[in-house]
XYZ file of C-alpha atoms in Angstrom:
622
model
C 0.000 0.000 0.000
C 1.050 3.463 -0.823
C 2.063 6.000 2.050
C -0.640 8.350 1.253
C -3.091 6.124 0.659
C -1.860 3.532 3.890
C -2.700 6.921 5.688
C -5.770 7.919 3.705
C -7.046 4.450 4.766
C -6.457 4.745 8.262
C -8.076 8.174 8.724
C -11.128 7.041 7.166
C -11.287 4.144 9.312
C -11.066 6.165 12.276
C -13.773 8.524 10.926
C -15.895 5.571 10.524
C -15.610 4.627 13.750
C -16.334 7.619 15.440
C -19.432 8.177 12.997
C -21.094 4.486 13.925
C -20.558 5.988 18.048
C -22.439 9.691 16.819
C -19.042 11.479 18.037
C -18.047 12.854 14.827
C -17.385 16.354 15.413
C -14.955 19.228 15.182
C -11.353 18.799 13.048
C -11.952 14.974 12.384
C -15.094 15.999 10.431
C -13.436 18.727 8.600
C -10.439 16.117 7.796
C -13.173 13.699 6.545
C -14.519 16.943 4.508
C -10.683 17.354 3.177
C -10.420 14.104 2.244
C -13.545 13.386 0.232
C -14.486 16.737 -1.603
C -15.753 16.313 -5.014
C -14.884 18.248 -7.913
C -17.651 19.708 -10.295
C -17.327 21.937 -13.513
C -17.633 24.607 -11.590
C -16.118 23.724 -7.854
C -12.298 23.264 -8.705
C -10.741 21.255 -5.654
C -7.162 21.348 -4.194
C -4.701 18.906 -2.852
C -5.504 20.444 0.236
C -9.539 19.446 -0.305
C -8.904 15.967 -1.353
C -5.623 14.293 -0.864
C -5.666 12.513 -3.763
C -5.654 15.661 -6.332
C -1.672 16.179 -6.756
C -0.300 18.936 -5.344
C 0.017 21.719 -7.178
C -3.033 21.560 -9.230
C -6.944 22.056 -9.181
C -9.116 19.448 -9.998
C -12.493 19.433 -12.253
C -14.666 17.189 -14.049
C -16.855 18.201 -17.266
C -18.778 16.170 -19.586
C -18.816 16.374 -23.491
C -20.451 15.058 -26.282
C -18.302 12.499 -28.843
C -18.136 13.549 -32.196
C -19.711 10.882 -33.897
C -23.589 12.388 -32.971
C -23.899 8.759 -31.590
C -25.092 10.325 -28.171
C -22.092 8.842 -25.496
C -21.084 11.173 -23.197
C -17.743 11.722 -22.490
C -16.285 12.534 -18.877
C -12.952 14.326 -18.100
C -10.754 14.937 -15.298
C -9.380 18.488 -15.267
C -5.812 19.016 -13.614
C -4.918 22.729 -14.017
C -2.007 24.642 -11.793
C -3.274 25.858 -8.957
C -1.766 29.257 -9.639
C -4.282 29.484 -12.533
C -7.093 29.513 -10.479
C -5.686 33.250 -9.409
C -4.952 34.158 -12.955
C -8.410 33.814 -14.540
C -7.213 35.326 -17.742
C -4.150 33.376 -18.233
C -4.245 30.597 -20.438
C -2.352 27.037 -20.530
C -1.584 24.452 -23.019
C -2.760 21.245 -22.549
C -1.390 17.383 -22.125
C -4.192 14.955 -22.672
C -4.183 11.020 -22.016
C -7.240 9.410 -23.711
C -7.929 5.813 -22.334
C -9.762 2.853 -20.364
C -7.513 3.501 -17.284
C -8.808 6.514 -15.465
C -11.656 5.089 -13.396
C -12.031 6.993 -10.016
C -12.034 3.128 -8.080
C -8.670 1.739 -9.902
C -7.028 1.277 -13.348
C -8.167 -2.164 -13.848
C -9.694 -3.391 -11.021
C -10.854 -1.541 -7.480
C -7.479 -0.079 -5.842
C -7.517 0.266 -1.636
C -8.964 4.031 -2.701
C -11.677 5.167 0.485
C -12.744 7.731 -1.322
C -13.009 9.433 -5.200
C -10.433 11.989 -6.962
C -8.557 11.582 -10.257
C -6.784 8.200 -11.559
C -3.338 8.860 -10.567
C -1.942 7.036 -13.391
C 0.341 9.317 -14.723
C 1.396 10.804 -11.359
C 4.922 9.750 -12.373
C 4.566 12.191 -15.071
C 3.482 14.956 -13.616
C 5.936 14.664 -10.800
C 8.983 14.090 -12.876
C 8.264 16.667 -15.578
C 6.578 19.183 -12.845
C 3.897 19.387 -15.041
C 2.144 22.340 -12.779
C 4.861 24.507 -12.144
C 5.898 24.307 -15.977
C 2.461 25.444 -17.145
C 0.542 23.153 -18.188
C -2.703 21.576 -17.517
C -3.488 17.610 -17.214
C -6.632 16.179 -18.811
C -8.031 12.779 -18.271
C -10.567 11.680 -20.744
C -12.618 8.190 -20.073
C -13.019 6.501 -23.648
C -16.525 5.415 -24.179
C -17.915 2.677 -21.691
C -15.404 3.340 -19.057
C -15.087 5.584 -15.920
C -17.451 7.967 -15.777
C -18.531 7.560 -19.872
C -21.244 6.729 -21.491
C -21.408 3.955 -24.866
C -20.508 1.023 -25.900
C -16.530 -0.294 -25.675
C -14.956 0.129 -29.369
C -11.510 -1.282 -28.929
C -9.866 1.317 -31.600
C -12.200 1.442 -33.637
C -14.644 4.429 -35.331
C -15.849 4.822 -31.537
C -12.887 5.420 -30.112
C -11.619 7.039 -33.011
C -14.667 9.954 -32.734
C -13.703 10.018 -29.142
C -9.999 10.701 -29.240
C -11.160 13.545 -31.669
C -13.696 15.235 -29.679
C -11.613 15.230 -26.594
C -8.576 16.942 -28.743
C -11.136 19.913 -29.868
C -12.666 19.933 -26.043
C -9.096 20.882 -24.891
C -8.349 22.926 -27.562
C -11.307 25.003 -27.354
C -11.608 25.688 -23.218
C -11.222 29.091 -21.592
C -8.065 28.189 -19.680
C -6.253 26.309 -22.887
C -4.145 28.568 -25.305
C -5.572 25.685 -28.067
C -2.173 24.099 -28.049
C -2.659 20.464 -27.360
C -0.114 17.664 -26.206
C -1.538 13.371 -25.933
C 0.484 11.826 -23.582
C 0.315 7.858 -22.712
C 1.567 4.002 -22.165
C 0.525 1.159 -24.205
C -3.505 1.904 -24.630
C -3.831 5.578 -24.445
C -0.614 5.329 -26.243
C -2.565 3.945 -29.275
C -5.057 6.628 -28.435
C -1.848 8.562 -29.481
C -1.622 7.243 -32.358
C -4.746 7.137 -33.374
C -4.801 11.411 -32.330
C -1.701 11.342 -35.463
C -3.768 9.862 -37.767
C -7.368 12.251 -37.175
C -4.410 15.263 -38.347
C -6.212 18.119 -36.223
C -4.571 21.073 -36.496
C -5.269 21.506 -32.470
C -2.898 18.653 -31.597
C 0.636 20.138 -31.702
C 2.795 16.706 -30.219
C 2.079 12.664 -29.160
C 4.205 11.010 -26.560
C 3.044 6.903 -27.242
C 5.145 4.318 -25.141
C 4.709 0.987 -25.810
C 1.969 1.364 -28.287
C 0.152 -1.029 -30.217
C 0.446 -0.277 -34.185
C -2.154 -2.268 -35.471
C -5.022 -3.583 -33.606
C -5.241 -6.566 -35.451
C -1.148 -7.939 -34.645
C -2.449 -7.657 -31.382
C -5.213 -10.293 -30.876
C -4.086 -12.776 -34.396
C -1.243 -13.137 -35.914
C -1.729 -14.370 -39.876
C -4.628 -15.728 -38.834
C -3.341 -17.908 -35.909
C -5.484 -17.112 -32.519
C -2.736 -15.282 -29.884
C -3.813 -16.159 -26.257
C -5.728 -13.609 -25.375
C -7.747 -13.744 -28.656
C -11.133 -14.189 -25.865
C -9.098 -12.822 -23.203
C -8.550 -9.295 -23.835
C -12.054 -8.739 -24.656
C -12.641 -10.561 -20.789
C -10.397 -8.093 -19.381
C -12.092 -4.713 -21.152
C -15.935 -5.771 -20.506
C -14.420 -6.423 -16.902
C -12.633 -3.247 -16.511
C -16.085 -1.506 -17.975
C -18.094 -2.780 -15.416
C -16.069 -1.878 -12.033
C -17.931 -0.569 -9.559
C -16.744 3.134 -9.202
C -16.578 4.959 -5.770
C -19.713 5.488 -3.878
C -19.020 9.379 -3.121
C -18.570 10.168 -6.860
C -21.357 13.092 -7.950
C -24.332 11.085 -9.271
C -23.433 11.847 -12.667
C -20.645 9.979 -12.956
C -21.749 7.150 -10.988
C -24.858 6.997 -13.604
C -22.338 6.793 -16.932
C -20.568 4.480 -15.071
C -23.300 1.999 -15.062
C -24.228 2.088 -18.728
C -23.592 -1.562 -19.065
C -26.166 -2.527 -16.413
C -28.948 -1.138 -18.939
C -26.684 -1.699 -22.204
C -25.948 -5.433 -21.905
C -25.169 -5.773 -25.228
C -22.442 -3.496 -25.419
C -20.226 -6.238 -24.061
C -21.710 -9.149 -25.956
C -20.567 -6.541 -29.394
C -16.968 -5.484 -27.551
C -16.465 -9.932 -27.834
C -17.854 -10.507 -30.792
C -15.157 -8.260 -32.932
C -12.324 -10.064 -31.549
C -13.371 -12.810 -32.797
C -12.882 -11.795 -36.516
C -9.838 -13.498 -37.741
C -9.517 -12.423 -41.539
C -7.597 -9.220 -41.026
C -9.163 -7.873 -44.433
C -12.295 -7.578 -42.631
C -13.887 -3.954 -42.625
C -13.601 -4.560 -38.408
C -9.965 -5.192 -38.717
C -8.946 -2.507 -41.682
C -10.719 0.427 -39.320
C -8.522 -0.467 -36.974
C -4.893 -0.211 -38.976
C -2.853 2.243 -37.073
C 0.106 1.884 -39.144
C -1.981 2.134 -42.599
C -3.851 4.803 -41.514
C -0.826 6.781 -40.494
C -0.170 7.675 -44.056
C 0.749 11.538 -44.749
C 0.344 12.485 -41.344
C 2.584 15.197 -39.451
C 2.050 15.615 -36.042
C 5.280 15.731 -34.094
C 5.744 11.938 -32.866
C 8.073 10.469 -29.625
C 7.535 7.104 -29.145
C 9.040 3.955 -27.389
C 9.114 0.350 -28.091
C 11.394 -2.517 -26.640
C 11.673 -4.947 -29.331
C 12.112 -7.930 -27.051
C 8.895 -7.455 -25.433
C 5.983 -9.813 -25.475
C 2.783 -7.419 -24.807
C 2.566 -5.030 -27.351
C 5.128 -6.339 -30.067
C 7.207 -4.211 -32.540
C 4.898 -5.366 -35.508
C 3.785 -2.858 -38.173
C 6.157 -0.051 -36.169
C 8.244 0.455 -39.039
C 5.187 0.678 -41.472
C 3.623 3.367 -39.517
C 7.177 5.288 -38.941
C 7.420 5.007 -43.065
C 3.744 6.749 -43.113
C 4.132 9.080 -40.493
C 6.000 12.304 -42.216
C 6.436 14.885 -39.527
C 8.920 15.222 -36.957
C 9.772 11.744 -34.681
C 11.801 10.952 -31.641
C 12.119 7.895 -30.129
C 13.945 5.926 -27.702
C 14.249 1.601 -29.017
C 15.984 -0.886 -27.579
C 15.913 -3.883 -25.541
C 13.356 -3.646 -22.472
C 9.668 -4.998 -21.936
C 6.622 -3.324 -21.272
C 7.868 -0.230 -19.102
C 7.751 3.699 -19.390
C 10.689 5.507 -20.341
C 10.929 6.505 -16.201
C 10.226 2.938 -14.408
C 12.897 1.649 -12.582
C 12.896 -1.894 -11.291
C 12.755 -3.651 -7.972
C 16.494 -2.888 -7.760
C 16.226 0.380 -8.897
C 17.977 0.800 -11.734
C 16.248 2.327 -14.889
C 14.161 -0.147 -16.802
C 15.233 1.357 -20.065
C 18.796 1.882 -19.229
C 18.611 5.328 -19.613
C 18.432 8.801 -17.877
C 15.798 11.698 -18.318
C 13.190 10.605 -19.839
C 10.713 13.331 -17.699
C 13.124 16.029 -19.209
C 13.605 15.268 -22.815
C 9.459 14.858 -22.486
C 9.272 17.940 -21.203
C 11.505 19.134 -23.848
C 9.508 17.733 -26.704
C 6.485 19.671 -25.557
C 7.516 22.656 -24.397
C 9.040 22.917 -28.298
C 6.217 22.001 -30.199
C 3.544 23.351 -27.924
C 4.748 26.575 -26.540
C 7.601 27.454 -29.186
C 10.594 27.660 -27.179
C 13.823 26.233 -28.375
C 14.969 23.113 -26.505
C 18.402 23.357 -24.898
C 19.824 20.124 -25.173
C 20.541 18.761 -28.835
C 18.281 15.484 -28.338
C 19.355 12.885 -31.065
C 15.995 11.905 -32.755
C 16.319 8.414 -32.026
C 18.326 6.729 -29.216
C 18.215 2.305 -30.200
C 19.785 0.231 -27.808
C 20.749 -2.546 -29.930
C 21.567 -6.759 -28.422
C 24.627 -5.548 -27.160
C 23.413 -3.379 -24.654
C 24.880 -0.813 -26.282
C 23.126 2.841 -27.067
C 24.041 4.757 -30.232
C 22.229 8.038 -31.872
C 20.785 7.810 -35.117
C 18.589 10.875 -37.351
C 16.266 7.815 -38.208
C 14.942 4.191 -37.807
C 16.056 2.263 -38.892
C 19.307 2.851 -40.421
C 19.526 0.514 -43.278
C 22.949 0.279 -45.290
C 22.809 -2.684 -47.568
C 19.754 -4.936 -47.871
C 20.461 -8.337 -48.725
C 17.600 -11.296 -50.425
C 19.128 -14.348 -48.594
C 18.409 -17.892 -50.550
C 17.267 -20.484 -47.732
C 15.881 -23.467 -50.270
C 13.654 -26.005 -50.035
C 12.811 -27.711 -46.893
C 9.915 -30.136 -45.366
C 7.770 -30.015 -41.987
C 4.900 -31.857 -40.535
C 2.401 -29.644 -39.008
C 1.890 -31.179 -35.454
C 2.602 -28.533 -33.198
C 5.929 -29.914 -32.375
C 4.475 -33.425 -31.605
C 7.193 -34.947 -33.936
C 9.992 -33.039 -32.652
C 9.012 -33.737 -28.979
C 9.063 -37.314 -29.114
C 12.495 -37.759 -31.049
C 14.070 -36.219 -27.807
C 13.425 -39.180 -25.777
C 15.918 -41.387 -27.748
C 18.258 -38.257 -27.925
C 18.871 -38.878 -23.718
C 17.273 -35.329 -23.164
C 14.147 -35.079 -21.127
C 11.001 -35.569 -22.495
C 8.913 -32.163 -22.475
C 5.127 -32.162 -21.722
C 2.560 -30.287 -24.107
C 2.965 -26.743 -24.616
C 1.866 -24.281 -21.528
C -1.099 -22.292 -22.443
C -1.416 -19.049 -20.625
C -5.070 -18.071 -19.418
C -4.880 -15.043 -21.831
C -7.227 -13.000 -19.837
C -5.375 -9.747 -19.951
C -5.963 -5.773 -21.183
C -2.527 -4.365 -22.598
C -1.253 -3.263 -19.390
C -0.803 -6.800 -17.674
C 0.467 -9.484 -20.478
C 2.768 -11.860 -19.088
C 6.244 -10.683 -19.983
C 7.736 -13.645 -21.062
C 6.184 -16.965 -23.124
C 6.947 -20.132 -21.555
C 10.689 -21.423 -22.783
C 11.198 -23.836 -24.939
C 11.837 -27.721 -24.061
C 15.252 -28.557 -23.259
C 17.063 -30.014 -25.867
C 14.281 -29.206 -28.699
C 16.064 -27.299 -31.497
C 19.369 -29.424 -30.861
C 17.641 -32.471 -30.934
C 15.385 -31.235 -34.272
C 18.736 -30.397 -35.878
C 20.121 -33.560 -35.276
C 17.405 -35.363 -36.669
C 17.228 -33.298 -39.607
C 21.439 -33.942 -40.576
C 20.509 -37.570 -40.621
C 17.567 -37.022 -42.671
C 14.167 -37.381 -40.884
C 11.096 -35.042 -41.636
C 10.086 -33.399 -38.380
C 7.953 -30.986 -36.686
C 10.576 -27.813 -38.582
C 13.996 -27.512 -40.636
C 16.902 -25.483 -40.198
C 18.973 -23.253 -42.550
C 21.984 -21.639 -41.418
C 24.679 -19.093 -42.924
C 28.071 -18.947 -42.887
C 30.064 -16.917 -40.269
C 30.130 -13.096 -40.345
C 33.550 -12.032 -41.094
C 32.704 -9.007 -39.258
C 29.661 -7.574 -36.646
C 26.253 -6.818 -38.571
C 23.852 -5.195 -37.260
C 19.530 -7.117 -38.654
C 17.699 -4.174 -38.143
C 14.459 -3.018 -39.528
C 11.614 -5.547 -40.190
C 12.854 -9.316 -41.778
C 10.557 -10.722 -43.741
C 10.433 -14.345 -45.533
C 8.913 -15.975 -48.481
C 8.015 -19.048 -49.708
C 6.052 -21.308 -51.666
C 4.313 -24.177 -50.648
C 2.308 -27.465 -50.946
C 0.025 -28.225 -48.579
C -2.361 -26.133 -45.728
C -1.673 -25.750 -41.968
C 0.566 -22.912 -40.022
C 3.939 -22.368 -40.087
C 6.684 -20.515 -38.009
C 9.569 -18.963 -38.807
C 12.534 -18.511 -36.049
C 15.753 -16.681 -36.219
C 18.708 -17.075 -33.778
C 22.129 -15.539 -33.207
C 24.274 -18.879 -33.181
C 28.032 -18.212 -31.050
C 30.651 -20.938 -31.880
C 29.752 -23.540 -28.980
C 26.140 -23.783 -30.524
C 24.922 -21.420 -27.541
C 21.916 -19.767 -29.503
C 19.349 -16.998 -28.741
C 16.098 -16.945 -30.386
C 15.880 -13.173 -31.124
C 12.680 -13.059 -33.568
C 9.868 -14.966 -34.725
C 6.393 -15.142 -36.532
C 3.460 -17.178 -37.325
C 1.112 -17.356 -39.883
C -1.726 -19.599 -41.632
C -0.732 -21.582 -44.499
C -1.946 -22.693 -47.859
C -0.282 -24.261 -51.265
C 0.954 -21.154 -53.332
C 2.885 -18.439 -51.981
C 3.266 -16.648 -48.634
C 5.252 -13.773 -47.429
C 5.319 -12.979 -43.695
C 6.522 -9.976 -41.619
C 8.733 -10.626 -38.240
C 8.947 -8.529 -35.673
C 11.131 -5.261 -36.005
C 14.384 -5.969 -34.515
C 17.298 -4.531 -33.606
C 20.014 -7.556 -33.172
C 23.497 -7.900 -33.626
C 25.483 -10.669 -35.037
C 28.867 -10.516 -33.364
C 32.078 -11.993 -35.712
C 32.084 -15.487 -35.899
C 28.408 -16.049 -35.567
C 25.827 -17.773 -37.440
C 22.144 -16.907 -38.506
C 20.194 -19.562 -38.224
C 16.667 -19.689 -40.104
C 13.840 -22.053 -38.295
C 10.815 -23.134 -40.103
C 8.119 -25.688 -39.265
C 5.091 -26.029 -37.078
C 4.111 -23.890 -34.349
C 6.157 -25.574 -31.458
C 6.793 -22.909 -28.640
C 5.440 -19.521 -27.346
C 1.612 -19.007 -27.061
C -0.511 -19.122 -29.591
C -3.519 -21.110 -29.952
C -2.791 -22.604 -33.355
C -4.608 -25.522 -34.390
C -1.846 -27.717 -36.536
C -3.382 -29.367 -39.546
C -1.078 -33.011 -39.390
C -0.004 -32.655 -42.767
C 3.354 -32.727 -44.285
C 4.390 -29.015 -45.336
C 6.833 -28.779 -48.647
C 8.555 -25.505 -49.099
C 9.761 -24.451 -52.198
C 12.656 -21.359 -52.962
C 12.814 -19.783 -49.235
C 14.051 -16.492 -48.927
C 14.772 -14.422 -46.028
C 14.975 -10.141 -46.864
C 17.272 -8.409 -44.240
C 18.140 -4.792 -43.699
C 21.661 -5.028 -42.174
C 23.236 -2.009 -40.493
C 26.941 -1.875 -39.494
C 27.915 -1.632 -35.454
C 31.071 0.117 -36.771
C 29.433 2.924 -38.090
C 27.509 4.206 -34.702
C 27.021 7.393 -32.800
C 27.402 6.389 -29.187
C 24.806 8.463 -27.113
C 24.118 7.594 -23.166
C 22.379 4.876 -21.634
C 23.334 1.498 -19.847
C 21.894 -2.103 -20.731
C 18.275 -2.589 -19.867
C 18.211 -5.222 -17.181
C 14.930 -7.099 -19.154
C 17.684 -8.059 -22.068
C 19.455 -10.395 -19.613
C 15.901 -11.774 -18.412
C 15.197 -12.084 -22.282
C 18.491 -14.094 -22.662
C 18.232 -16.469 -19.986
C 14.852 -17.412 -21.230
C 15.221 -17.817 -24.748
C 18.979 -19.179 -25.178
C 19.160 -22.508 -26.020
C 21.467 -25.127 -27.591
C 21.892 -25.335 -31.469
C 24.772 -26.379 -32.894
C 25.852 -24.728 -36.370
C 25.058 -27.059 -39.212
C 26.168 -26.755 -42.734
C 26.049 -23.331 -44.175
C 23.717 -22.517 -47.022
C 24.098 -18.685 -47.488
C 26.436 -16.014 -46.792
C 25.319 -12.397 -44.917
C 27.001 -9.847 -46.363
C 28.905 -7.048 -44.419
C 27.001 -3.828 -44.005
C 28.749 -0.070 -44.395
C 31.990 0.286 -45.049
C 35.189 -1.735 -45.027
């Protein structure tokens, strides 16, 4: 429990107490007063009125139509500095956050909260930028069906869409705003972020997105094949829609925040969508972030680690390529964390220092016109090495390189095949792939997929050099003379004969065989050809190591494929690379991200090099 709200707690318990005996009088009733005011539209409250407004500010709450003339309400939670309030006539530009998350109760779920006042979410954020004391104000805007707002849940769709627009041109167009209007946000209200780029209102000046989610679709299917949380994540958002908020909110609120009760069928709709798999489907194509990015121009800082396993770097690079206007970003080699968290140890989760300041920086340029005074690079990539290095773009692509991986055979059987042939092998015998529940929103996905069996890819390569059709096949290069840098989005084709799913690996072989699995994809499968997207990456190849190329079946991480039996042939593999070289880098500051040794452990496993196919060619110059 949290200090203030350890305290909170106890003070309402004692005024409980003393209210059940009728001897509630004097200062405790005027604490209880402080610590449960209410803001309206029209009564701003202070830290000092409800200890859970931040300091420094005054909080309100106003409602607003949507712009789709659908008829949801929308509520917002109005931070402005407190020396505003004296200043009637002085104006303030405005950082907005557009999301699921700001529900008076808790983010996902009821917090230990005794009584209402704003989601303190972002209280990280204000404190580390000073957000009050620099001049600005902090809005809070409840996307339909959550929090204190009315309609039905639209996972980024039109809905949403219509709301992330009318909540721009609410805090654009209010007394105390000088129009000028910053979105600020983490993985879901950073894809309201996103989606605030793509509407191209001339009100919004700047998006901060960490963690993001680029196309809605990547997020729930991949190719077609079911992720985990394909049910799940739909679970999580009707659950999150339906908390019960905190009985001293103004009736208002507390009415919009029952829609559901009376709308049952706003739920039923929120499941049904996720359960679209063809991602040409009119439900799917509203939704594509990265697509829909074309042309745009608002000034754009974003993060993404690209060993992460919530919201994966897929379609990133697509919606970079689309995006036109100014971009900053910091990329590298963490997991689902804001560019300030610091773990359990305390030591930054990103690996590097002032992220509240260059924030700060970003908007205080774009939004109030004044020159930053530190040279920022525009993008700051951590690569596999640990090591930081400026760039003027991502990614940095030197040479790109069609690599031949041949023909090749698989049975579809979910890794049945490859399973069983490690019994003879002397390595243990794994059980059945773990299935996570997938019952998560994009906050709380498990940051790691189970590993993979001991022994698996050794023992599949093994059985492969002495000829035997398996569950996959491997293809591996020669030994890089020199370091090269995969960067960018790989991508492989094929052609082949027969239906079912396939998966496609790639690992960074060292000379004992000790290999990491650095990037992967899945995808349905019919006969004829079929080109699939990785991740983005950002992965070195050190001299002397190997690329290996894995594919087969869907053997390891989560996904709920269902494998078809059959025995795969493919015809004239190719892998495309964008290969950047280590030698040519602009060291900027930063230290390794402690996920990338988490990542490591989990995903290194034994695979000795076989016989090389293809040769990498060196990237930059030499």
């Amino acid at each position: 429990m949290k200090r203030r709200r350890a305290t909170a707690w106890a003070a309402s318990s004692l005024v409980a107490a003393l209210a059940l005996t009728g001897t509630l009088t004097g200062p405790v009733a005027a604490a209880q007063d402080r610590a449960g005011t209410v803001a309206t539209a029209t009564d701003p409250v202070t830290h000092a009125e409800n200890d859970r407004v931040p300091e420094g500010s005054v909080w309100t709450q106003s409602y607003f139509p949507s712009s789709d003339n659908s008829g949801t309400e929308l509520h917002a939670d109005v931070l402005l500095p407190e020396a505003l309030a004296k200043k009637k006539k002085k104006r303030v530009p405005v950082i907005l956050s557009v999301g699921p998350y700001f529900g008076h109760s808790g983010q996902t779920g009821p917090e230990d909260w005794t009584h209402t006042g704003p989601s303190n979410r972002f209280q990280d954020f204000i404190e580390g930028t000073d957000l009050f004391d620099e001049g600005y104000a902090f809005v809070m805007v409840d996307l339909r069906g959550f929090g204190g707002s009315t309609g039905c849940l639209d996972w980024g769709g039109p809905g949403e869409q219509a709301d992330v627009k009318a909540a721009i041109d609410w805090a654009a167009k209010q007394p105390w705003s000088t129009g000028a209007v910053g979105m600020y946000g983490k993985s879901y209200d950073a894809v309201t972020g996103l989606i605030g780029n793509n509407l191209d209102q001339r009100a919004l000046k700047a998006v901060v997105a960490q963690e993001p989610v680029w196309d809605m679709y990547q997020y729930i299917y991949s190719n077609g094949v079911p992720r985990p949380n394909v049910t799940g994540t739909a679970n999580a958002y009707n659950s999150i829609a339906t908390v019960d908020q905190m009985a001293d909110d103004d009736p208002r609120y507390l009415a919009n925040s029952r829609w559901e009760e009376t709308h049952p069928e706003c739920l039923t709709e929120n499941s049904a969508g996720y359960r679209i798999a063809d991602q040409r489907d009119k439900h799917w194509t509203s939704r594509d972030l990265a697509r829909m990015a074309k042309g745009t121009d608002t000034p754009l800082f974003v993060t993404q680690g690209f060993i992460e396993n919530n919201t994966k770097p897929e379609e990133m690079q697509e919606y970079l390529a689309n995006h036109k206007g100014p971009e900053r970003g910091w990329l590298g080699q963490w997991d689902h964390v804001r560019g300030g968290d610091h773990t359990s140890d305390g030591r930054l989760a990103m690996g590097r220092e002032g992220w509240y300041e260059e924030t700060l920086s970003f908007y205080d340029h774009y939004l109030k016109g004044v020159k930053p005074k530190v040279d920022y690079p525009a993008y700051s990539v951590q690569d596999s090495t640990g090591t930081w290095r400026a760039q003027k773009t991502w990614p940095v692509v030197e040479r790109s390189a069609t690599l031949p991986l041949g023909d090749g055979s698989y049975v579809d059987d979910g890794g049945a095949s490859a399973r069983v042939g490690l019994a003879p092998s002397g390595e243990e015998t794994p059980q059945p792939r773990e299935q996570p529940s997938g019952d998560w929103d994009m906050e709380n996905a498990p940051a790691l997929d189970p590993a993979a069996p001991k022994g698996l890819a050794k023992g599949q390569a093994k059985r492969q050099t002495a000829g035997e059709i398996t569950s996959s096949f491997f293809v591996w290069s020669k030994p890089v003379k020199r370091a090269v840098r995969v960067t960018g989005t790989p991508q492989v084709s094929l052609t082949a004969k027969g239906t079912g799913n396939v998966m496609v690996k790639l690992y960074d072989v060292a000379p004992d065989g000790t290999a990491v699995m650095f990037d992967e994809q899945v995808s349905l499968l019919d006969s004829g050809k079929l080109t699939v997207d990785l991740k983005s990456t950002d992965w070195t190849l050190i001299s002397g190591h190997v690329l290996a190329v894995e594919i087969g079946s869907i053997q390891t991480g989560s996904w709920r494929d269902t494998p078809s039996g059959e025995t795969i042939k493919v015809k004239n593999a190719r892998l495309e690379l964008a290969l950047d070289s280590p030698a040519d880098d602009r060291p900027t500051a930063g230290a390794r991200s402690p996920f990338l040794d988490t990542y490591l452990r989990q995903y290194t496993v034994q695979l000795p090099p076989g016989p090389a196919s293809f040769t990498i060619p060196s990237a930059g110059r030499h």
